[in-house]
mmCIF file of C-alpha atoms in Angstrom:
data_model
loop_
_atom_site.group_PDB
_atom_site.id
_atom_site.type_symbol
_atom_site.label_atom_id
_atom_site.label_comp_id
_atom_site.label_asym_id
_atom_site.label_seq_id
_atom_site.Cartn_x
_atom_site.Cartn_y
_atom_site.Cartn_z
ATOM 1 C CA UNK H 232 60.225 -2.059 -2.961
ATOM 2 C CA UNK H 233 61.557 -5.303 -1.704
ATOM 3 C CA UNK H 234 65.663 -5.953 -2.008
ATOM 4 C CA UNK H 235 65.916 -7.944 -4.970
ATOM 5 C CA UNK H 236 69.184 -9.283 -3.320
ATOM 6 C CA UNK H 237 67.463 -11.005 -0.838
ATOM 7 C CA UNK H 238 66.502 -14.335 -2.683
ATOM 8 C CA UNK H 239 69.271 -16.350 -2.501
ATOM 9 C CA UNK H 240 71.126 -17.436 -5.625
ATOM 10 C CA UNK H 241 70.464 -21.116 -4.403
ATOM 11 C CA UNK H 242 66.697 -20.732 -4.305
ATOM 12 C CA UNK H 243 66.594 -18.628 -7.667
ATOM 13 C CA UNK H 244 68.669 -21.586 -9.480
ATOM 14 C CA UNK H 245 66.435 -24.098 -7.749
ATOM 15 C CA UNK H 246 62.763 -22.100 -9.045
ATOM 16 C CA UNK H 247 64.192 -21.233 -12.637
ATOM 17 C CA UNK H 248 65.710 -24.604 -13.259
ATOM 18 C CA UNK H 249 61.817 -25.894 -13.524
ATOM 19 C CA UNK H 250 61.298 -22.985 -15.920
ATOM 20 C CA UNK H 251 60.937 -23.579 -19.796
ATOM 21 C CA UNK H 252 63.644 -21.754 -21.889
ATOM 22 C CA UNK H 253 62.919 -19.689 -25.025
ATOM 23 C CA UNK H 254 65.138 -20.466 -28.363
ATOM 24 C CA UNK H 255 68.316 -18.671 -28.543
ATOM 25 C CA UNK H 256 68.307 -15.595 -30.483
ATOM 26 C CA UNK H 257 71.007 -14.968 -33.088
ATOM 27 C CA UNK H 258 72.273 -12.802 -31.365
ATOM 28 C CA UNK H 259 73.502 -15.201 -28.932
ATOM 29 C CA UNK H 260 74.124 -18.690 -30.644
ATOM 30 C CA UNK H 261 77.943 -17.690 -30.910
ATOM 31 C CA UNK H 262 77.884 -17.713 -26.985
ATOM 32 C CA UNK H 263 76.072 -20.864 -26.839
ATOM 33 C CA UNK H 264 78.287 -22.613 -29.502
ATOM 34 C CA UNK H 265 81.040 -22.863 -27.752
ATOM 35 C CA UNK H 266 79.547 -24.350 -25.031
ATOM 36 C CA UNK H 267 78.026 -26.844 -27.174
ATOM 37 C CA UNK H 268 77.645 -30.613 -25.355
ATOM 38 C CA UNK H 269 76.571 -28.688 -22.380
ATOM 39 C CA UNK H 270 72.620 -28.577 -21.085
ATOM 40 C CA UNK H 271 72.075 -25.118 -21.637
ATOM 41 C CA UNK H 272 70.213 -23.232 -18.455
ATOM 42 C CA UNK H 273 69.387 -19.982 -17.539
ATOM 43 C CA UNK H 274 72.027 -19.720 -15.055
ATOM 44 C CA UNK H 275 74.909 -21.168 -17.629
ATOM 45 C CA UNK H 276 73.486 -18.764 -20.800
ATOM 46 C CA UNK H 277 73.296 -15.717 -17.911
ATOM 47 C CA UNK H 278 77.601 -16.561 -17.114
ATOM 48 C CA UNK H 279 78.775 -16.567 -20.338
ATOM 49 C CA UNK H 280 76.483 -13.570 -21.434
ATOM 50 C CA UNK H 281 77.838 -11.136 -18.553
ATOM 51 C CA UNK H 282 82.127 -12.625 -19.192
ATOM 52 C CA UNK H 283 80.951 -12.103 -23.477
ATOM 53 C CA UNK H 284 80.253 -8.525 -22.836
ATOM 54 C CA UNK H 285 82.933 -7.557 -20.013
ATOM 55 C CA UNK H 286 85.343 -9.159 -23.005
ATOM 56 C CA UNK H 287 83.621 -7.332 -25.743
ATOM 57 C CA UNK H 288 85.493 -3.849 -26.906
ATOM 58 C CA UNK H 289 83.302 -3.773 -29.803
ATOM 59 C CA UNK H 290 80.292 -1.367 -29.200
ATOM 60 C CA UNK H 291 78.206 -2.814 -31.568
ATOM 61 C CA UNK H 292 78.844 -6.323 -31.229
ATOM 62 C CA UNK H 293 78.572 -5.607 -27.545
ATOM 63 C CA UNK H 294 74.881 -3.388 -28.306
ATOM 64 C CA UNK H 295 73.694 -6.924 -30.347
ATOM 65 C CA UNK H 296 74.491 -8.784 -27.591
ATOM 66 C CA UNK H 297 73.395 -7.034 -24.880
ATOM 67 C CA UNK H 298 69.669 -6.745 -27.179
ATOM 68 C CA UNK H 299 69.624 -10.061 -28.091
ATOM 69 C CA UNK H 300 70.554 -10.947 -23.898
ATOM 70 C CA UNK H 301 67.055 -8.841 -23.380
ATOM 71 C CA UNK H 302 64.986 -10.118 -25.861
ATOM 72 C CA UNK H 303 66.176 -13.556 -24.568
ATOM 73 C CA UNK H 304 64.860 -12.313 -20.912
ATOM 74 C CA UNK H 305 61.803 -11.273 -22.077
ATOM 75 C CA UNK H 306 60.827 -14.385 -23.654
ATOM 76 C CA UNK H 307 61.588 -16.191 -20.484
ATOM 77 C CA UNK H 308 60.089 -14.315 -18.516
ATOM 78 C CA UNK H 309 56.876 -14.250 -20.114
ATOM 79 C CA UNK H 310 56.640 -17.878 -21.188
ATOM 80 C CA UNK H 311 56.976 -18.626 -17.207
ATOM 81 C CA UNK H 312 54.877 -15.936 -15.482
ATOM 82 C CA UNK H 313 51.801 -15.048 -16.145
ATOM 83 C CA UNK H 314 49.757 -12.152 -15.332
ATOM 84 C CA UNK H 315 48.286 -11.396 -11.960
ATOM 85 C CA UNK H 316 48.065 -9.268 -8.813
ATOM 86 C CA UNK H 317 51.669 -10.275 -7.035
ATOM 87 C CA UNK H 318 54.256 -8.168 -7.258
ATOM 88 C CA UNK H 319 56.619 -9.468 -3.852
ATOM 89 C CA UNK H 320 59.219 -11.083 -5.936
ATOM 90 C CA UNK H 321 59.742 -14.435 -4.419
ATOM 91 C CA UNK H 322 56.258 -14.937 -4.213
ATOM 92 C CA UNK H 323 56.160 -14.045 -8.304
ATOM 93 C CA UNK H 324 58.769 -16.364 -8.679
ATOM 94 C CA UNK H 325 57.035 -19.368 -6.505
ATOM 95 C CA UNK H 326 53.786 -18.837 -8.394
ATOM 96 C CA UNK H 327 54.766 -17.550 -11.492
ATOM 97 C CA UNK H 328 52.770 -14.723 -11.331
ATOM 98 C CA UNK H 329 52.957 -11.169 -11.144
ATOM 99 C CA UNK H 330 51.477 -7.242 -12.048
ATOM 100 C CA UNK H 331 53.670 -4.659 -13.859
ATOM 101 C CA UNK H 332 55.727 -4.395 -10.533
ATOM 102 C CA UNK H 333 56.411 -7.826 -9.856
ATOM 103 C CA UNK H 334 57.865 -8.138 -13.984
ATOM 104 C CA UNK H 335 59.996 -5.355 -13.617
ATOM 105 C CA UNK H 336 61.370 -6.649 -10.407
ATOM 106 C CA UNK H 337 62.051 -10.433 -11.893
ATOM 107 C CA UNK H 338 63.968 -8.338 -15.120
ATOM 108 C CA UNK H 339 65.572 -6.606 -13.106
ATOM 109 C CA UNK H 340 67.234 -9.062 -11.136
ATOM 110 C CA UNK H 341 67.579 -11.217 -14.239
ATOM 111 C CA UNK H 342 68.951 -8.952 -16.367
ATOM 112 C CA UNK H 343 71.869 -8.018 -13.559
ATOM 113 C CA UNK H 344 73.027 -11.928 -13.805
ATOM 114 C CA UNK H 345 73.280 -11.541 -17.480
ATOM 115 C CA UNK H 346 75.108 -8.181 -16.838
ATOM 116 C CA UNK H 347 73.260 -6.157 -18.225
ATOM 117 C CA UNK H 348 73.053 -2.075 -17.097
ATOM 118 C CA UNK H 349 69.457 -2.334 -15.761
ATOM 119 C CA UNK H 350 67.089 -0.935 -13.365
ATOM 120 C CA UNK H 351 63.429 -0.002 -12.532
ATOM 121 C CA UNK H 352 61.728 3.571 -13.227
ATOM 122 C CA UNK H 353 58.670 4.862 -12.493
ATOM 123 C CA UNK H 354 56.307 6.970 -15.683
ATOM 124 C CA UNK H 355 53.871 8.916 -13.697
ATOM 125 C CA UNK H 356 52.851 10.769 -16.941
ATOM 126 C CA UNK H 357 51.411 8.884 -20.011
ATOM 127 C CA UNK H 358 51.059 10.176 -23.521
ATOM 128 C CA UNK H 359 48.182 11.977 -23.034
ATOM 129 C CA UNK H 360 49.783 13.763 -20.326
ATOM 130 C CA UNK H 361 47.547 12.172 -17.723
ATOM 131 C CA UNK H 362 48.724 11.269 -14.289
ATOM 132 C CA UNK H 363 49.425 7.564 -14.398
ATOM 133 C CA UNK H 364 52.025 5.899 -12.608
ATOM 134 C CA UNK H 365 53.618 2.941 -14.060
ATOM 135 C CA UNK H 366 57.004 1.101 -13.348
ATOM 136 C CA UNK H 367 59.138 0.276 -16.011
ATOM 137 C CA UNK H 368 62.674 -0.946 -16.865
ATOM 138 C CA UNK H 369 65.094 1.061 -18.072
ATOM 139 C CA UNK H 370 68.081 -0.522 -19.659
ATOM 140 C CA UNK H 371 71.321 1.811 -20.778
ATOM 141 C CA UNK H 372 72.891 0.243 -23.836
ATOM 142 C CA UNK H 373 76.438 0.359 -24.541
ATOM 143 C CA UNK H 374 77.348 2.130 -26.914
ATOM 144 C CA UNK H 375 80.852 4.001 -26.418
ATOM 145 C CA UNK H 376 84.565 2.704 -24.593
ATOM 146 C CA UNK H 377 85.148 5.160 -22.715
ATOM 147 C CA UNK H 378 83.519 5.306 -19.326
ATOM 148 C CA UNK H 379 83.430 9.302 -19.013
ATOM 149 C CA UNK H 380 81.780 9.791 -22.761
ATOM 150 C CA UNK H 381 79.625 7.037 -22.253
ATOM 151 C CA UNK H 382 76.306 7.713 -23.804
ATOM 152 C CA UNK H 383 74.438 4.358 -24.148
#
């Protein structure tokens, strides 16, 4: 796989600015509303999404948000790239394209700006226990404060 770290955060700003945003969940209008009078962005929603949940004690407040934060990704992301056969993720995000690989790649590295726990797997077994490699995200929710008992 190619280091998701190596787009810079200049270029990613510059491609997803042209991008179309979903609505705002429920989940996440609180965030937004205090920001109101500001032109929400991806990059804006995505700071005040990761400092909401470092803040947030609450497990299930913080378990809302952080579904509501993926939902929210997943709606971007698929309003803005369609299916195809790239999965080298600057060239998914230049022409909004991409194959199972390439989408887990762009959530990946989208979901880590909103600060979310997330990160790519790889099924090689489907349910009919046939040999079938796949990737997928995985995403650990929080659900407990302490760091040792943490079960998400």
């Amino acid at each position: 796989m190619d280091k998701l770290d190596k787009i810079s955060p200049a270029k990613l700003d510059q491609i997803l600015s042209q991008w179309s945003l979903p609505p705002i969940p429920p989940g996440l209008k609180a965030i937004t509303e205090r920001h109101q009078g500001k032109k929400l962005n991806w990059k804006d929603l995505g700071n005040w999404v990761r400092k909401e949940l470092a803040q947030t004690q609450d497990t299930g407040k913080r378990a809302k948000i952080e579904l509501a934060a993926l939902n929210w990704l997943f709606g971007f992301i698929r309003g803005n790239v369609k299916r195809g056969r790239v999965f080298q993720l600057d060239q998914v995000l230049t022409e909004r394209r991409a194959d199972c690989l390439g989408y887990v790649k762009i959530f990946q590295l989208l979901g880590k700006r909103f600060g979310l726990d997330i990160g790519i797997v790889e099924v090689v077994i489907d349910n009919a226990g046939r040999y079938v490699p796949h990737p997928l995200n995985i995403c650990l929710l929080y659900t407990s404060p302490s760091p040792r008992d943490r079960t998400r």
